[in-house]
């Protein structure tokens, strides 16, 4: 390129070469955008945006200088594209430094990015535009543009340097390549600007060679990154990047009044001063509005965090209560298991002796007494068997059950008490419920314990309403028993062993604790709460079987007595 004679052909060759190289670089970066995700996708997209803006500047220059054949003026409006093409690239570097674990909650981080980008645009409008349109002056225009553009390149160079030092693997090499391109471009453009001041620069001169190398280097980076970059490599030691980005955004916003004061006391032409004051005022309004938006988003995020923290604390409290209850039930199970085992041995002996007695010559009265002894022993052995099952030493036989049918059976067993105690029963048993896997005797025992507890609570207030409903929620079948009684005094303790509010001799406080153990054995959950309008509600949740076990449930919807 530098071997051609100076003139139109050399300028055209230089412009076309640069356009082709930038087009090649933009095309080489596209596969990286398509193959990336998350933060890497934004990084390559913003870099691509910067290259395309740079390409559009050279296309405009080619159209003006070569196609139209007119000289490009010193106060050229297209120069803003040269300045702006580094802005999205700076945003890409800042985003690359953002720690990955912060991405889920950095909505307001984008506001900080927007604040910084708007601040750079404000600097260009503040420093360059007045000398281009309001008080045309090529000296101040070129001087301010060169200083501002150099500052922009230094910031971008520093960003790539930090990303290079803090990354690893192939990403480290990618950032190193971008640092090299930016460094070469910074040096070559500064040398070219110096040559322009000395009237030694022309299109296609030796000063354009480093610029062409930079453009070709972009294509090499795009091709090399396609073969080496890994989505699993992360940037370490960047946990505090979001905070200094936010601080820079606030500093940029706070600096605007300083520009206004400086403009007010400057000796610039009145048109320049008026434009700068209006520009600063408008930017303050826009950036101030963005700060308010950021504060709103931040408040929203903080409220979400507070709600999540409160939910976590509540979950921990429930888990702690369940663990305490499980420990109590485990200790009670060991006690009951040991006692049941010791009782079972003499019961077996008594049963054996009673059978021996039946084989001897006994009177009818004696035989009747022996039969009664055998019946009571058999009853006691059934109780021991239940105790062993409760202690989880004897596995129970589980089959698919319809919880609505089971609840209706429990209602029928307790129903004779309703008329005498002025209790009105309502059942809301859902149809087409999936079955649950359980022991019918044990789960019926749980229903009877809860129903009897509700009946006794309603008897204290002279009657009331008792509601039983079944439903399906979150792959669980739910049974709820609600009454309009006085409610539970301590709902969190009703499942504790030996806890009771009844007078001495009217209950040992083991019914609900046994129910808790049975439900736990069935991989379910049982809860007790007081209703806002009065009364207690017991809720049992049991895992539902698949639809292949479903059968037609009962159709009765309400029983009133």
Coordinates of C-alpha atoms in Angstrom, one line a residue:
X1 CA 0.0 0.0 0.0
X2 CA 2.8 2.4 0.9
X3 CA 4.6 1.6 -2.4
X4 CA 1.8 3.2 -4.5
X5 CA 2.3 6.8 -5.5
X6 CA 0.4 9.3 -3.5
X7 CA -3.0 10.2 -5.1
X8 CA -6.5 9.1 -5.7
X9 CA -5.7 5.5 -6.4
X10 CA -3.7 5.1 -3.2
X11 CA -6.5 6.7 -1.2
X12 CA -9.1 4.5 -2.8
X13 CA -6.9 1.4 -2.3
X14 CA -6.4 2.3 1.4
X15 CA -10.1 2.9 2.1
X16 CA -11.2 -0.3 0.3
X17 CA -8.6 -2.3 2.1
X18 CA -9.7 -1.0 5.5
X19 CA -13.4 -1.6 4.7
X20 CA -12.7 -5.2 3.6
X21 CA -10.6 -5.9 6.7
X22 CA -13.2 -4.6 9.1
X23 CA -15.9 -6.5 7.2
X24 CA -13.8 -9.6 7.6
X25 CA -13.4 -9.0 11.3
X26 CA -17.1 -8.4 11.8
X27 CA -17.9 -11.7 10.0
X28 CA -15.2 -13.6 12.0
X29 CA -16.8 -12.5 15.3
X30 CA -20.3 -13.7 14.4
X31 CA -19.7 -17.4 15.1
X32 CA -18.5 -16.5 18.6
X33 CA -21.8 -14.7 19.2
X34 CA -23.8 -17.7 18.0
X35 CA -21.9 -20.3 20.1
X36 CA -21.8 -18.3 23.3
X37 CA -24.3 -18.0 26.1
X38 CA -24.9 -15.6 29.0
X39 CA -22.1 -13.2 29.8
X40 CA -19.9 -14.4 26.9
X41 CA -22.7 -13.7 24.5
X42 CA -23.0 -10.1 25.6
X43 CA -19.3 -9.7 25.5
X44 CA -19.0 -10.7 21.8
X45 CA -22.2 -8.9 20.8
X46 CA -20.9 -5.6 22.2
X47 CA -17.5 -6.1 20.6
X48 CA -19.3 -6.8 17.3
X49 CA -21.4 -3.6 17.8
X50 CA -18.2 -1.6 18.2
X51 CA -16.6 -3.0 15.0
X52 CA -19.8 -2.4 13.0
X53 CA -19.8 1.3 14.1
X54 CA -16.2 1.6 13.1
X55 CA -17.0 0.0 9.8
X56 CA -19.8 2.4 9.2
X57 CA -17.4 5.3 9.7
X58 CA -15.1 4.0 7.0
X59 CA -18.0 3.5 4.7
X60 CA -19.1 7.1 5.1
X61 CA -15.5 8.2 4.6
X62 CA -15.2 6.2 1.4
X63 CA -18.5 7.5 0.1
X64 CA -17.5 11.1 0.8
X65 CA -13.9 11.0 -0.3
X66 CA -13.9 8.4 -3.1
X67 CA -17.4 7.9 -4.4
X68 CA -18.4 11.6 -4.3
X69 CA -14.8 12.8 -4.9
X70 CA -15.1 15.7 -2.3
X71 CA -12.6 16.4 0.4
X72 CA -13.6 15.5 3.9
X73 CA -13.8 18.7 6.0
X74 CA -11.8 19.3 9.2
X75 CA -15.1 19.7 11.1
X76 CA -16.5 16.3 10.0
X77 CA -19.8 15.2 11.6
X78 CA -18.9 11.5 11.0
X79 CA -16.1 11.7 13.6
X80 CA -18.6 10.9 16.3
X81 CA -18.7 7.4 14.9
X82 CA -15.0 7.0 15.6
X83 CA -15.6 8.1 19.2
X84 CA -18.7 6.0 19.7
X85 CA -17.3 2.7 18.4
X86 CA -15.2 2.3 21.6
X87 CA -18.2 2.8 23.9
X88 CA -19.8 -0.6 23.4
X89 CA -16.4 -2.2 23.6
X90 CA -15.9 -0.6 27.0
X91 CA -19.3 -1.9 28.1
X92 CA -18.1 -5.4 27.0
X93 CA -15.0 -5.2 29.1
X94 CA -17.0 -4.1 32.2
X95 CA -19.5 -6.9 31.7
X96 CA -16.7 -9.4 31.3
X97 CA -15.3 -8.4 34.7
X98 CA -18.7 -8.9 36.3
X99 CA -18.7 -12.0 38.4
X100 CA -20.9 -14.8 37.1
X101 CA -22.7 -15.4 40.4
X102 CA -23.9 -11.8 40.3
X103 CA -25.6 -12.1 37.0
X104 CA -28.9 -13.2 38.4
X105 CA -29.3 -10.0 40.4
X106 CA -27.6 -7.3 38.4
X107 CA -30.6 -5.7 36.8
X108 CA -29.5 -2.4 38.3
X109 CA -26.0 -3.2 37.0
X110 CA -27.3 -2.5 33.5
X111 CA -28.4 1.0 34.7
X112 CA -24.8 1.6 35.9
X113 CA -23.5 0.6 32.5
X114 CA -26.0 2.9 30.8
X115 CA -25.0 5.8 33.1
X116 CA -21.3 5.4 32.1
X117 CA -22.1 5.1 28.4
X118 CA -24.3 8.2 28.6
X119 CA -21.5 10.1 30.4
X120 CA -19.0 9.3 27.6
X121 CA -21.6 10.6 25.1
X122 CA -22.1 13.7 27.2
X123 CA -18.3 14.3 27.2
X124 CA -18.2 14.2 23.4
X125 CA -21.2 16.6 23.0
X126 CA -19.8 18.9 25.7
X127 CA -16.2 19.1 24.5
X128 CA -16.4 18.6 20.7
X129 CA -19.8 19.6 19.3
X130 CA -19.8 23.3 20.4
X131 CA -16.6 23.9 18.3
X132 CA -18.2 22.1 15.3
X133 CA -21.6 23.8 15.1
X134 CA -22.0 26.7 17.5
X135 CA -18.6 28.4 17.3
X136 CA -16.7 26.6 14.5
X137 CA -13.0 26.3 15.3
X138 CA -10.9 23.5 13.8
X139 CA -8.1 24.0 16.4
X140 CA -10.3 23.5 19.5
X141 CA -12.3 20.8 17.7
X142 CA -9.3 18.7 16.9
X143 CA -7.6 19.3 20.2
X144 CA -10.6 18.3 22.3
X145 CA -11.4 15.4 20.0
X146 CA -7.9 14.0 20.2
X147 CA -7.7 14.4 24.0
X148 CA -11.1 12.8 24.6
X149 CA -10.5 10.0 22.2
X150 CA -7.1 9.2 23.7
X151 CA -8.7 9.1 27.2
X152 CA -11.3 6.7 25.8
X153 CA -8.6 4.4 24.4
X154 CA -6.6 4.4 27.6
X155 CA -9.7 3.4 29.6
X156 CA -10.4 0.6 27.2
X157 CA -6.8 -0.5 27.3
X158 CA -6.8 -0.6 31.1
X159 CA -10.1 -2.6 31.1
X160 CA -8.6 -5.3 28.8
X161 CA -5.4 -5.4 30.9
X162 CA -7.5 -6.1 34.1
X163 CA -9.5 -8.7 32.3
X164 CA -6.3 -10.3 31.0
X165 CA -4.7 -10.5 34.5
X166 CA -7.9 -11.9 36.1
X167 CA -8.9 -14.5 33.6
X168 CA -7.5 -17.9 32.9
X169 CA -7.2 -20.5 30.1
X170 CA -8.4 -19.6 26.6
X171 CA -10.2 -16.5 27.9
X172 CA -7.0 -15.1 29.2
X173 CA -5.5 -15.5 25.7
X174 CA -8.5 -13.8 24.2
X175 CA -8.2 -10.8 26.5
X176 CA -4.5 -10.7 25.9
X177 CA -5.2 -10.5 22.1
X178 CA -7.7 -7.7 22.6
X179 CA -5.2 -5.9 24.8
X180 CA -2.6 -6.1 22.1
X181 CA -4.9 -4.8 19.4
X182 CA -6.0 -1.9 21.6
X183 CA -2.4 -1.1 22.6
X184 CA -1.2 -1.1 18.9
X185 CA -4.2 1.0 17.9
X186 CA -3.6 3.5 20.7
X187 CA 0.0 4.1 19.7
X188 CA -0.6 4.1 15.9
X189 CA -3.5 6.5 16.1
X190 CA -1.6 8.9 18.3
X191 CA 1.4 8.8 15.9
X192 CA -1.0 9.4 13.0
X193 CA -2.6 12.4 14.8
X194 CA 0.8 13.9 15.3
X195 CA 1.6 13.4 11.6
X196 CA -1.7 15.1 10.7
X197 CA -0.7 18.2 12.8
X198 CA 2.7 18.2 11.0
X199 CA 0.9 17.9 7.6
X200 CA 2.8 14.7 7.0
X201 CA -0.1 12.3 6.9
X202 CA -2.1 11.2 3.8
X203 CA -4.4 8.2 3.1
X204 CA -2.4 5.1 2.3
X205 CA 0.8 6.4 3.9
X206 CA 3.1 4.4 6.1
X207 CA 1.2 5.7 9.2
X208 CA -1.8 3.5 8.1
X209 CA 0.2 0.3 8.2
X210 CA -0.3 -0.3 12.0
X211 CA -4.0 0.5 11.6
X212 CA -4.3 -2.1 8.9
X213 CA -2.5 -4.6 11.1
X214 CA -5.0 -3.9 13.9
X215 CA -7.9 -4.6 11.6
X216 CA -6.4 -7.8 10.3
X217 CA -5.7 -8.8 13.9
X218 CA -9.4 -8.6 14.7
X219 CA -10.2 -11.3 12.1
X220 CA -7.5 -13.5 13.6
X221 CA -8.9 -13.1 17.1
X222 CA -12.4 -14.1 15.8
X223 CA -11.2 -17.2 14.1
X224 CA -8.9 -18.2 16.9
X225 CA -11.6 -17.7 19.6
X226 CA -14.0 -20.1 17.7
X227 CA -11.5 -22.9 18.2
X228 CA -10.3 -22.3 21.8
X229 CA -12.8 -20.5 24.0
X230 CA -14.7 -22.6 26.6
X231 CA -18.0 -21.7 28.1
X232 CA -17.0 -23.3 31.4
X233 CA -14.0 -21.0 32.1
X234 CA -14.8 -18.2 34.5
X235 CA -13.2 -14.9 35.6
X236 CA -11.9 -15.4 39.1
X237 CA -11.4 -12.7 41.8
X238 CA -14.0 -10.4 40.4
X239 CA -16.5 -10.4 43.2
X240 CA -16.4 -6.7 43.9
X241 CA -16.6 -5.5 40.3
X242 CA -20.2 -4.6 40.4
X243 CA -19.6 -2.3 43.3
X244 CA -16.9 -0.2 41.7
X245 CA -19.0 0.0 38.5
X246 CA -21.9 1.3 40.6
X247 CA -19.5 3.8 42.2
X248 CA -18.2 5.0 38.8
X249 CA -21.8 5.5 37.7
X250 CA -22.5 7.6 40.7
X251 CA -19.3 9.6 40.3
X252 CA -20.2 10.2 36.6
X253 CA -23.7 11.5 37.7
X254 CA -22.2 13.7 40.5
X255 CA -19.7 15.2 38.1
X256 CA -22.3 16.9 36.0
X257 CA -22.9 19.9 38.3
X258 CA -19.1 20.5 38.2
X259 CA -19.3 20.8 34.4
X260 CA -22.1 23.3 34.8
X261 CA -20.2 25.5 37.2
X262 CA -17.1 25.3 35.1
X263 CA -19.1 26.4 32.0
X264 CA -20.8 29.2 33.9
X265 CA -17.4 30.8 34.9
X266 CA -15.6 30.0 31.6
X267 CA -14.7 32.6 28.9
X268 CA -16.0 30.6 26.0
X269 CA -18.2 32.2 23.4
X270 CA -21.8 32.8 24.6
X271 CA -23.2 30.3 22.1
X272 CA -20.8 27.6 23.4
X273 CA -21.7 28.4 27.0
X274 CA -25.4 28.4 26.4
X275 CA -25.2 25.0 24.6
X276 CA -23.1 23.4 27.3
X277 CA -25.4 24.7 30.1
X278 CA -28.5 23.3 28.3
X279 CA -26.7 20.1 27.5
X280 CA -25.6 19.6 31.1
X281 CA -29.1 20.4 32.5
X282 CA -30.7 17.9 30.1
X283 CA -28.1 15.2 31.0
X284 CA -28.7 15.8 34.7
X285 CA -32.4 15.3 34.2
X286 CA -31.9 12.1 32.2
X287 CA -29.2 10.6 34.3
X288 CA -31.0 11.6 37.5
X289 CA -34.1 9.7 36.2
X290 CA -31.9 6.7 35.6
X291 CA -30.6 6.8 39.1
X292 CA -34.2 6.9 40.4
X293 CA -35.0 3.8 38.2
X294 CA -31.9 2.1 39.6
X295 CA -33.0 2.9 43.2
X296 CA -36.5 1.5 42.4
X297 CA -35.0 -1.7 41.0
X298 CA -32.6 -1.9 44.0
X299 CA -35.5 -1.5 46.5
X300 CA -37.4 -4.2 44.6
X301 CA -34.4 -6.6 44.8
X302 CA -34.0 -5.9 48.5
X303 CA -37.6 -6.6 49.2
X304 CA -37.3 -9.9 47.4
X305 CA -34.2 -10.8 49.4
X306 CA -36.0 -9.9 52.7
X307 CA -39.0 -12.1 51.7
X308 CA -36.6 -14.9 50.7
X309 CA -34.8 -14.5 54.0
X310 CA -38.0 -14.6 56.0
X311 CA -39.2 -17.7 54.1
X312 CA -35.9 -19.3 54.8
X313 CA -36.1 -18.6 58.5
X314 CA -39.7 -19.9 58.6
X315 CA -38.6 -23.1 56.8
X316 CA -35.7 -23.5 59.2
X317 CA -38.1 -23.2 62.2
X318 CA -40.5 -25.7 60.7
X319 CA -37.6 -28.1 60.0
X320 CA -36.3 -27.6 63.6
X321 CA -39.8 -28.4 65.0
X322 CA -40.0 -31.5 62.8
X323 CA -36.6 -32.7 63.9
X324 CA -37.4 -32.2 67.5
X325 CA -40.7 -34.1 67.0
X326 CA -38.9 -36.9 65.2
X327 CA -36.4 -37.2 68.1
X328 CA -39.2 -37.4 70.6
X329 CA -41.0 -40.0 68.5
X330 CA -37.8 -42.0 68.1
X331 CA -37.2 -42.0 71.9
X332 CA -40.8 -43.0 72.5
X333 CA -40.6 -45.7 69.9
X334 CA -37.6 -47.2 71.6
X335 CA -39.3 -47.1 75.0
X336 CA -42.5 -48.6 73.6
X337 CA -40.6 -51.3 71.6
X338 CA -38.7 -52.4 74.7
X339 CA -41.8 -52.5 76.9
X340 CA -43.9 -54.3 74.3
X341 CA -41.1 -57.0 73.8
X342 CA -41.0 -57.6 77.6
X343 CA -44.8 -57.8 77.9
X344 CA -45.1 -60.2 74.9
X345 CA -43.1 -63.0 76.5
X346 CA -45.3 -63.5 79.6
X347 CA -48.4 -63.1 77.4
X348 CA -47.2 -66.0 75.3
X349 CA -46.8 -68.1 78.4
X350 CA -50.3 -67.1 79.7
X351 CA -51.8 -68.0 76.3
X352 CA -50.1 -71.4 76.4
X353 CA -51.3 -72.2 79.9
X354 CA -54.8 -71.2 79.0
X355 CA -54.7 -73.6 76.0
X356 CA -53.5 -76.4 78.3
X357 CA -56.3 -75.7 80.8
X358 CA -58.9 -76.0 78.0
X359 CA -57.7 -79.5 77.4
X360 CA -58.4 -80.7 81.0
X361 CA -61.6 -81.6 82.7
X362 CA -63.2 -78.3 83.7
X363 CA -66.6 -77.2 84.8
X364 CA -68.6 -74.9 82.6
X365 CA -67.9 -72.0 84.9
X366 CA -64.2 -72.7 84.9
X367 CA -64.1 -73.2 81.2
X368 CA -65.8 -69.8 80.8
X369 CA -63.2 -68.1 82.9
X370 CA -60.4 -69.7 80.9
X371 CA -62.0 -68.5 77.7
X372 CA -62.2 -65.0 79.1
X373 CA -58.5 -65.2 80.1
X374 CA -57.7 -66.3 76.5
X375 CA -59.7 -63.4 75.0
X376 CA -58.1 -60.8 77.2
X377 CA -54.6 -62.2 76.4
X378 CA -55.4 -62.1 72.7
X379 CA -56.6 -58.5 73.1
X380 CA -53.4 -57.6 74.9
X381 CA -51.3 -59.3 72.2
X382 CA -53.1 -57.2 69.6
X383 CA -52.3 -54.1 71.6
X384 CA -48.7 -55.2 71.9
X385 CA -48.6 -55.8 68.1
X386 CA -49.9 -52.3 67.5
X387 CA -47.2 -50.9 69.9
X388 CA -44.5 -52.8 68.1
X389 CA -45.8 -51.5 64.8
X390 CA -45.8 -48.0 66.2
X391 CA -42.2 -48.5 67.4
X392 CA -41.4 -49.5 63.7
X393 CA -40.1 -52.9 64.8
X394 CA -42.9 -54.7 62.9
X395 CA -43.4 -53.6 59.2
X396 CA -46.9 -52.9 58.2
X397 CA -48.5 -54.1 55.1
X398 CA -49.4 -51.2 52.7
X399 CA -51.8 -51.3 49.8
X400 CA -53.3 -48.6 47.5
X401 CA -56.1 -46.9 49.4
X402 CA -58.8 -44.3 48.7
X403 CA -58.4 -41.6 51.3
X404 CA -61.9 -40.4 50.8
X405 CA -63.3 -43.9 51.5
X406 CA -61.1 -44.2 54.5
X407 CA -62.3 -40.9 55.9
X408 CA -65.9 -41.8 55.3
X409 CA -65.4 -45.0 57.2
X410 CA -64.0 -43.1 60.1
X411 CA -66.9 -40.7 60.0
X412 CA -69.4 -43.6 60.2
X413 CA -67.7 -45.1 63.2
X414 CA -67.8 -41.7 65.1
X415 CA -71.1 -40.5 63.8
X416 CA -73.3 -41.9 66.7
X417 CA -71.7 -39.2 68.9
X418 CA -72.8 -36.3 66.8
X419 CA -76.5 -36.1 67.6
X420 CA -76.0 -36.3 71.3
X421 CA -73.3 -33.6 71.3
X422 CA -75.1 -31.3 68.8
X423 CA -72.4 -31.6 66.1
X424 CA -73.2 -30.9 62.5
X425 CA -71.0 -32.8 60.1
X426 CA -70.1 -31.6 56.6
X427 CA -67.9 -33.7 54.3
X428 CA -66.4 -32.4 51.1
X429 CA -64.8 -35.5 49.6
X430 CA -63.2 -34.9 46.2
X431 CA -63.8 -37.3 43.4
X432 CA -61.2 -39.0 41.2
X433 CA -58.5 -38.7 43.9
X434 CA -55.3 -40.7 43.2
X435 CA -54.8 -43.5 45.7
X436 CA -52.2 -43.5 48.5
X437 CA -50.1 -46.4 49.6
X438 CA -50.8 -47.2 53.2
X439 CA -52.0 -49.5 56.0
X440 CA -55.8 -49.2 56.2
X441 CA -55.9 -50.0 59.9
X442 CA -53.2 -47.6 60.9
X443 CA -54.6 -44.7 58.8
X444 CA -58.1 -45.4 60.1
X445 CA -56.6 -45.2 63.6
X446 CA -55.2 -41.7 62.7
X447 CA -58.6 -40.6 61.4
X448 CA -60.4 -41.8 64.5
X449 CA -57.9 -40.1 66.8
X450 CA -58.3 -36.7 65.0
X451 CA -62.1 -37.1 64.8
X452 CA -62.4 -38.0 68.5
X453 CA -60.2 -35.0 69.3
X454 CA -62.5 -32.7 67.3
X455 CA -65.6 -34.2 68.9
X456 CA -64.2 -33.7 72.4
X457 CA -63.3 -30.1 71.5
X458 CA -66.8 -29.3 70.2
X459 CA -68.3 -30.9 73.3
X460 CA -66.6 -28.4 75.5
X461 CA -68.5 -25.5 73.8
X462 CA -71.8 -27.3 73.5
X463 CA -71.6 -28.4 69.8
X464 CA -70.7 -26.8 66.5
X465 CA -69.6 -27.6 63.0
X466 CA -67.2 -30.4 61.9
X467 CA -65.9 -30.3 58.3
X468 CA -63.9 -33.0 56.6
X469 CA -62.5 -32.5 53.1
X470 CA -60.1 -34.3 50.8
X471 CA -58.2 -32.9 47.9
X472 CA -55.1 -33.3 45.8
X473 CA -52.2 -30.8 45.7
X474 CA -48.6 -31.0 44.5
X475 CA -48.6 -34.8 44.0
X476 CA -50.1 -35.3 47.5
X477 CA -53.5 -36.4 48.7
X478 CA -54.7 -34.1 51.5
X479 CA -57.2 -34.8 54.3
X480 CA -58.4 -31.9 56.4
X481 CA -60.5 -32.1 59.6
X482 CA -61.7 -28.6 60.8
X483 CA -63.9 -27.8 63.7
X484 CA -65.5 -24.7 65.2
X485 CA -64.4 -25.4 68.7
X486 CA -62.1 -23.4 71.0
X487 CA -58.9 -24.3 69.0
X488 CA -55.7 -25.8 70.1
X489 CA -53.9 -24.0 73.0
X490 CA -50.5 -24.9 71.7
X491 CA -50.8 -26.2 68.1
X492 CA -47.0 -26.7 67.9
X493 CA -47.1 -29.2 70.8
X494 CA -50.2 -31.3 70.2
X495 CA -48.1 -34.1 68.7
X496 CA -45.7 -34.3 71.6
X497 CA -45.9 -37.6 73.6
X498 CA -48.0 -37.3 76.8
X499 CA -49.1 -33.8 76.0
X500 CA -52.8 -33.3 76.9
X501 CA -55.1 -30.6 78.1
X502 CA -57.6 -33.0 79.4
X503 CA -58.1 -33.6 83.1
X504 CA -56.2 -36.4 84.8
X505 CA -57.7 -39.8 84.0
X506 CA -59.3 -38.7 80.7
X507 CA -56.4 -39.4 78.4
X508 CA -52.7 -40.1 78.3
X509 CA -51.8 -37.7 75.4
X510 CA -50.5 -40.5 73.1
X511 CA -53.2 -40.6 70.5
X512 CA -52.0 -37.6 68.4
X513 CA -48.3 -38.5 68.9
X514 CA -49.1 -42.1 67.7
X515 CA -50.9 -40.5 64.7
X516 CA -47.8 -38.4 64.0
X517 CA -45.6 -41.5 64.0
X518 CA -48.0 -43.4 61.6
X519 CA -48.1 -40.5 59.1
X520 CA -44.3 -40.2 59.2
X521 CA -44.1 -44.0 58.6
X522 CA -46.2 -43.4 55.5
X523 CA -43.8 -40.7 54.2
X524 CA -46.5 -38.1 54.9
X525 CA -46.9 -34.9 57.0
X526 CA -49.4 -33.9 59.6
X527 CA -50.0 -30.3 60.8
X528 CA -52.2 -28.6 63.3
X529 CA -53.2 -24.9 63.1
X530 CA -55.9 -22.6 64.5
X531 CA -58.3 -21.1 62.0
X532 CA -58.6 -17.3 62.0
X533 CA -62.4 -17.5 62.6
X534 CA -61.9 -20.0 65.5
X535 CA -61.4 -23.7 65.8
X536 CA -58.6 -26.0 64.9
X537 CA -57.8 -27.7 61.7
X538 CA -55.7 -30.9 61.2
X539 CA -54.1 -31.4 57.8
X540 CA -52.6 -34.7 56.6
X541 CA -50.6 -34.9 53.4
X542 CA -49.8 -38.3 51.9
X543 CA -47.8 -39.1 48.7
X544 CA -50.1 -39.9 45.8
X545 CA -49.6 -43.0 43.7
X546 CA -49.6 -42.7 39.9
X547 CA -52.7 -42.5 37.8
X548 CA -52.4 -46.2 36.9
X549 CA -53.6 -47.1 40.4
X550 CA -56.5 -44.7 40.3
X551 CA -60.0 -46.1 40.8
X552 CA -63.5 -44.6 41.0
X553 CA -63.9 -43.0 44.5
X554 CA -67.0 -42.4 46.5
X555 CA -69.5 -40.0 45.2
X556 CA -71.1 -38.9 48.5
X557 CA -70.5 -35.2 48.9
X558 CA -72.2 -34.2 52.2
X559 CA -73.6 -36.0 55.2
X560 CA -75.6 -33.9 57.8
X561 CA -76.7 -35.1 61.1

